[in-house]
């Protein structure tokens, strides 16, 4: 829950600035449906294409010990947020957790829906391990 608080604050800030689904200089990109990630020194056409195709996603921090790995404006944003949450940061580091990353966006796969009754909608989709369907449902209801 503590790691999620920091991640959620970073994600909310990126949503507010309209960059949650955009490549920023200094981003670490998470490969879709994988724990692998990489940083690119530049935002080129290949990165933009892969973002648009949901092959890679901007990521946010799961806080712990070690270097963030981000750079430029992304590192500045993440450092600003974690500075506001100093107690949480220290607690996670003292607990021995290591820095990790998670994609800022979650794309449901094979999504289908059907009105089984006039007031009852049935949704079917699958998500990668570690993802929560309640997050998708909340966003759909808020939309």
PDB file of C-alpha atoms in Angstrom:
ATOM      1  CA  UNK A   1       0.000   0.000   0.000  1.00  0.00           C
ATOM      2  CA  UNK A   2       2.874   2.393   0.753  1.00  0.00           C
ATOM      3  CA  UNK A   3       4.640   1.705  -2.532  1.00  0.00           C
ATOM      4  CA  UNK A   4       1.314   2.118  -4.298  1.00  0.00           C
ATOM      5  CA  UNK A   5       0.812   5.540  -2.695  1.00  0.00           C
ATOM      6  CA  UNK A   6       4.029   6.863  -4.227  1.00  0.00           C
ATOM      7  CA  UNK A   7       3.290   5.192  -7.572  1.00  0.00           C
ATOM      8  CA  UNK A   8      -0.283   6.547  -7.569  1.00  0.00           C
ATOM      9  CA  UNK A   9       0.920  10.096  -6.850  1.00  0.00           C
ATOM     10  CA  UNK A  10       3.392   9.932  -9.738  1.00  0.00           C
ATOM     11  CA  UNK A  11       0.705   8.470 -12.001  1.00  0.00           C
ATOM     12  CA  UNK A  12      -1.784  11.193 -10.956  1.00  0.00           C
ATOM     13  CA  UNK A  13       0.791  13.902 -11.697  1.00  0.00           C
ATOM     14  CA  UNK A  14       1.462  12.428 -15.136  1.00  0.00           C
ATOM     15  CA  UNK A  15      -2.292  12.227 -15.808  1.00  0.00           C
ATOM     16  CA  UNK A  16      -2.698  15.857 -14.717  1.00  0.00           C
ATOM     17  CA  UNK A  17       0.039  16.992 -17.106  1.00  0.00           C
ATOM     18  CA  UNK A  18      -1.299  14.766 -19.895  1.00  0.00           C
ATOM     19  CA  UNK A  19       1.848  12.641 -20.152  1.00  0.00           C
ATOM     20  CA  UNK A  20       0.742   9.334 -18.614  1.00  0.00           C
ATOM     21  CA  UNK A  21       0.519   7.754 -22.058  1.00  0.00           C
ATOM     22  CA  UNK A  22       3.275   9.792 -23.718  1.00  0.00           C
ATOM     23  CA  UNK A  23       7.031   9.311 -23.897  1.00  0.00           C
ATOM     24  CA  UNK A  24       9.022  11.909 -21.957  1.00  0.00           C
ATOM     25  CA  UNK A  25      12.764  12.400 -22.026  1.00  0.00           C
ATOM     26  CA  UNK A  26      14.162  10.390 -19.128  1.00  0.00           C
ATOM     27  CA  UNK A  27      11.344   7.814 -19.042  1.00  0.00           C
ATOM     28  CA  UNK A  28      11.946   4.175 -18.324  1.00  0.00           C
ATOM     29  CA  UNK A  29       9.700   2.161 -20.620  1.00  0.00           C
ATOM     30  CA  UNK A  30       8.053  -1.075 -19.516  1.00  0.00           C
ATOM     31  CA  UNK A  31       7.563  -3.737 -22.157  1.00  0.00           C
ATOM     32  CA  UNK A  32       3.940  -4.797 -22.465  1.00  0.00           C
ATOM     33  CA  UNK A  33       3.106  -7.970 -20.502  1.00  0.00           C
ATOM     34  CA  UNK A  34       6.682  -8.247 -19.277  1.00  0.00           C
ATOM     35  CA  UNK A  35       8.775  -7.210 -16.284  1.00  0.00           C
ATOM     36  CA  UNK A  36      11.511  -6.009 -18.644  1.00  0.00           C
ATOM     37  CA  UNK A  37      12.191  -2.300 -19.063  1.00  0.00           C
ATOM     38  CA  UNK A  38      14.650   0.058 -20.720  1.00  0.00           C
ATOM     39  CA  UNK A  39      15.546   3.735 -20.929  1.00  0.00           C
ATOM     40  CA  UNK A  40      15.991   5.553 -24.208  1.00  0.00           C
ATOM     41  CA  UNK A  41      18.288   8.553 -24.544  1.00  0.00           C
ATOM     42  CA  UNK A  42      15.977  10.072 -27.127  1.00  0.00           C
ATOM     43  CA  UNK A  43      12.334   9.986 -28.084  1.00  0.00           C
ATOM     44  CA  UNK A  44      12.479   8.876 -31.699  1.00  0.00           C
ATOM     45  CA  UNK A  45       9.880   7.614 -34.179  1.00  0.00           C
ATOM     46  CA  UNK A  46      10.420   4.024 -33.024  1.00  0.00           C
ATOM     47  CA  UNK A  47       9.610   4.891 -29.392  1.00  0.00           C
ATOM     48  CA  UNK A  48       6.545   6.889 -30.451  1.00  0.00           C
ATOM     49  CA  UNK A  49       5.318   4.019 -32.638  1.00  0.00           C
ATOM     50  CA  UNK A  50       5.800   1.444 -29.876  1.00  0.00           C
ATOM     51  CA  UNK A  51       3.974   3.679 -27.367  1.00  0.00           C
ATOM     52  CA  UNK A  52       1.068   4.145 -29.809  1.00  0.00           C
ATOM     53  CA  UNK A  53       0.876   0.382 -30.428  1.00  0.00           C
ATOM     54  CA  UNK A  54       0.941  -0.372 -26.655  1.00  0.00           C
ATOM     55  CA  UNK A  55       4.133  -2.396 -27.098  1.00  0.00           C
ATOM     56  CA  UNK A  56       5.840  -0.266 -24.432  1.00  0.00           C
ATOM     57  CA  UNK A  57       4.499   1.981 -21.672  1.00  0.00           C
ATOM     58  CA  UNK A  58       5.896   4.835 -19.591  1.00  0.00           C
ATOM     59  CA  UNK A  59       6.521   3.570 -16.060  1.00  0.00           C
ATOM     60  CA  UNK A  60       6.313   4.855 -12.513  1.00  0.00           C
ATOM     61  CA  UNK A  61       8.358   4.000  -9.428  1.00  0.00           C
ATOM     62  CA  UNK A  62       7.742   1.237  -6.936  1.00  0.00           C
ATOM     63  CA  UNK A  63       9.927   2.872  -4.332  1.00  0.00           C
ATOM     64  CA  UNK A  64      12.853   1.243  -2.596  1.00  0.00           C
ATOM     65  CA  UNK A  65      16.611   1.493  -2.217  1.00  0.00           C
ATOM     66  CA  UNK A  66      18.752   2.369  -5.192  1.00  0.00           C
ATOM     67  CA  UNK A  67      18.759   4.734  -8.112  1.00  0.00           C
ATOM     68  CA  UNK A  68      15.489   5.701  -9.792  1.00  0.00           C
ATOM     69  CA  UNK A  69      17.063   5.234 -13.192  1.00  0.00           C
ATOM     70  CA  UNK A  70      14.963   7.980 -14.738  1.00  0.00           C
ATOM     71  CA  UNK A  71      16.412  11.199 -16.048  1.00  0.00           C
ATOM     72  CA  UNK A  72      15.544  14.735 -17.091  1.00  0.00           C
ATOM     73  CA  UNK A  73      11.963  15.887 -16.423  1.00  0.00           C
ATOM     74  CA  UNK A  74      10.775  12.440 -15.304  1.00  0.00           C
ATOM     75  CA  UNK A  75      13.402  12.214 -12.548  1.00  0.00           C
ATOM     76  CA  UNK A  76      12.582  15.765 -11.452  1.00  0.00           C
ATOM     77  CA  UNK A  77       8.862  14.980 -11.190  1.00  0.00           C
ATOM     78  CA  UNK A  78       9.421  11.728  -9.293  1.00  0.00           C
ATOM     79  CA  UNK A  79      11.932  13.316  -6.895  1.00  0.00           C
ATOM     80  CA  UNK A  80       9.550  16.210  -6.197  1.00  0.00           C
ATOM     81  CA  UNK A  81       6.738  13.814  -5.304  1.00  0.00           C
ATOM     82  CA  UNK A  82       8.838  11.506  -3.145  1.00  0.00           C
ATOM     83  CA  UNK A  83      10.284  14.518  -1.290  1.00  0.00           C
ATOM     84  CA  UNK A  84       6.720  15.315  -0.183  1.00  0.00           C
ATOM     85  CA  UNK A  85       6.439  11.731   1.128  1.00  0.00           C
ATOM     86  CA  UNK A  86       9.717  11.572   3.046  1.00  0.00           C
ATOM     87  CA  UNK A  87       8.460   9.251   5.814  1.00  0.00           C
ATOM     88  CA  UNK A  88       7.109   6.750   3.303  1.00  0.00           C
ATOM     89  CA  UNK A  89      10.328   6.871   1.286  1.00  0.00           C
ATOM     90  CA  UNK A  90      12.502   6.253   4.340  1.00  0.00           C
ATOM     91  CA  UNK A  91      10.285   3.431   5.582  1.00  0.00           C
ATOM     92  CA  UNK A  92      10.457   1.590   2.265  1.00  0.00           C
ATOM     93  CA  UNK A  93      14.214   2.006   2.031  1.00  0.00           C
ATOM     94  CA  UNK A  94      14.740   0.890   5.642  1.00  0.00           C
ATOM     95  CA  UNK A  95      12.535  -2.157   5.005  1.00  0.00           C
ATOM     96  CA  UNK A  96      15.089  -3.216   2.387  1.00  0.00           C
ATOM     97  CA  UNK A  97      12.872  -2.945  -0.679  1.00  0.00           C
ATOM     98  CA  UNK A  98      14.671  -2.278  -3.954  1.00  0.00           C
ATOM     99  CA  UNK A  99      13.623   0.195  -6.650  1.00  0.00           C
ATOM    100  CA  UNK A 100      11.311  -1.305  -9.243  1.00  0.00           C
ATOM    101  CA  UNK A 101       9.007   0.034 -11.957  1.00  0.00           C
ATOM    102  CA  UNK A 102       5.448  -0.571 -13.104  1.00  0.00           C
ATOM    103  CA  UNK A 103       3.720   0.598 -16.280  1.00  0.00           C
ATOM    104  CA  UNK A 104       1.645   3.777 -15.889  1.00  0.00           C
ATOM    105  CA  UNK A 105      -1.084   2.397 -18.105  1.00  0.00           C
ATOM    106  CA  UNK A 106      -2.909  -0.895 -18.161  1.00  0.00           C
ATOM    107  CA  UNK A 107      -4.474  -2.155 -21.374  1.00  0.00           C
ATOM    108  CA  UNK A 108      -7.130  -4.872 -20.953  1.00  0.00           C
ATOM    109  CA  UNK A 109      -6.747  -7.656 -23.501  1.00  0.00           C
ATOM    110  CA  UNK A 110      -9.553  -9.329 -25.442  1.00  0.00           C
ATOM    111  CA  UNK A 111     -12.183  -7.038 -23.936  1.00  0.00           C
ATOM    112  CA  UNK A 112     -15.762  -8.004 -24.750  1.00  0.00           C
ATOM    113  CA  UNK A 113     -19.062  -6.775 -23.408  1.00  0.00           C
ATOM    114  CA  UNK A 114     -22.665  -7.828 -23.654  1.00  0.00           C
ATOM    115  CA  UNK A 115     -25.924  -6.457 -22.313  1.00  0.00           C
ATOM    116  CA  UNK A 116     -27.392  -9.608 -20.738  1.00  0.00           C
ATOM    117  CA  UNK A 117     -30.393  -7.603 -19.514  1.00  0.00           C
ATOM    118  CA  UNK A 118     -31.332  -3.945 -20.060  1.00  0.00           C
ATOM    119  CA  UNK A 119     -29.701  -2.995 -16.761  1.00  0.00           C
ATOM    120  CA  UNK A 120     -26.950  -5.625 -16.622  1.00  0.00           C
ATOM    121  CA  UNK A 121     -23.686  -5.355 -18.553  1.00  0.00           C
ATOM    122  CA  UNK A 122     -21.269  -8.283 -18.607  1.00  0.00           C
ATOM    123  CA  UNK A 123     -17.589  -7.493 -19.235  1.00  0.00           C
ATOM    124  CA  UNK A 124     -14.914 -10.029 -20.122  1.00  0.00           C
ATOM    125  CA  UNK A 125     -11.202  -9.259 -20.375  1.00  0.00           C
ATOM    126  CA  UNK A 126      -7.873 -10.445 -19.066  1.00  0.00           C
ATOM    127  CA  UNK A 127      -5.070  -8.530 -17.412  1.00  0.00           C
ATOM    128  CA  UNK A 128      -1.411  -9.292 -16.744  1.00  0.00           C
ATOM    129  CA  UNK A 129      -0.463 -10.823 -13.393  1.00  0.00           C
ATOM    130  CA  UNK A 130      -0.425  -8.259 -10.598  1.00  0.00           C
ATOM    131  CA  UNK A 131      -3.142  -6.119 -12.184  1.00  0.00           C
ATOM    132  CA  UNK A 132      -6.547  -5.506 -10.676  1.00  0.00           C
ATOM    133  CA  UNK A 133      -9.846  -5.615 -12.558  1.00  0.00           C
ATOM    134  CA  UNK A 134     -11.286  -3.172 -10.007  1.00  0.00           C
ATOM    135  CA  UNK A 135      -8.940  -0.491 -11.387  1.00  0.00           C
ATOM    136  CA  UNK A 136     -10.343  -0.991 -14.890  1.00  0.00           C
ATOM    137  CA  UNK A 137     -13.935  -0.981 -13.610  1.00  0.00           C
ATOM    138  CA  UNK A 138     -13.347   2.212 -11.613  1.00  0.00           C
ATOM    139  CA  UNK A 139     -11.964   3.985 -14.675  1.00  0.00           C
ATOM    140  CA  UNK A 140     -14.842   2.790 -16.857  1.00  0.00           C
ATOM    141  CA  UNK A 141     -17.411   3.989 -14.316  1.00  0.00           C
ATOM    142  CA  UNK A 142     -15.665   7.346 -13.880  1.00  0.00           C
ATOM    143  CA  UNK A 143     -15.508   7.816 -17.648  1.00  0.00           C
TER     144      UNK A 143
END
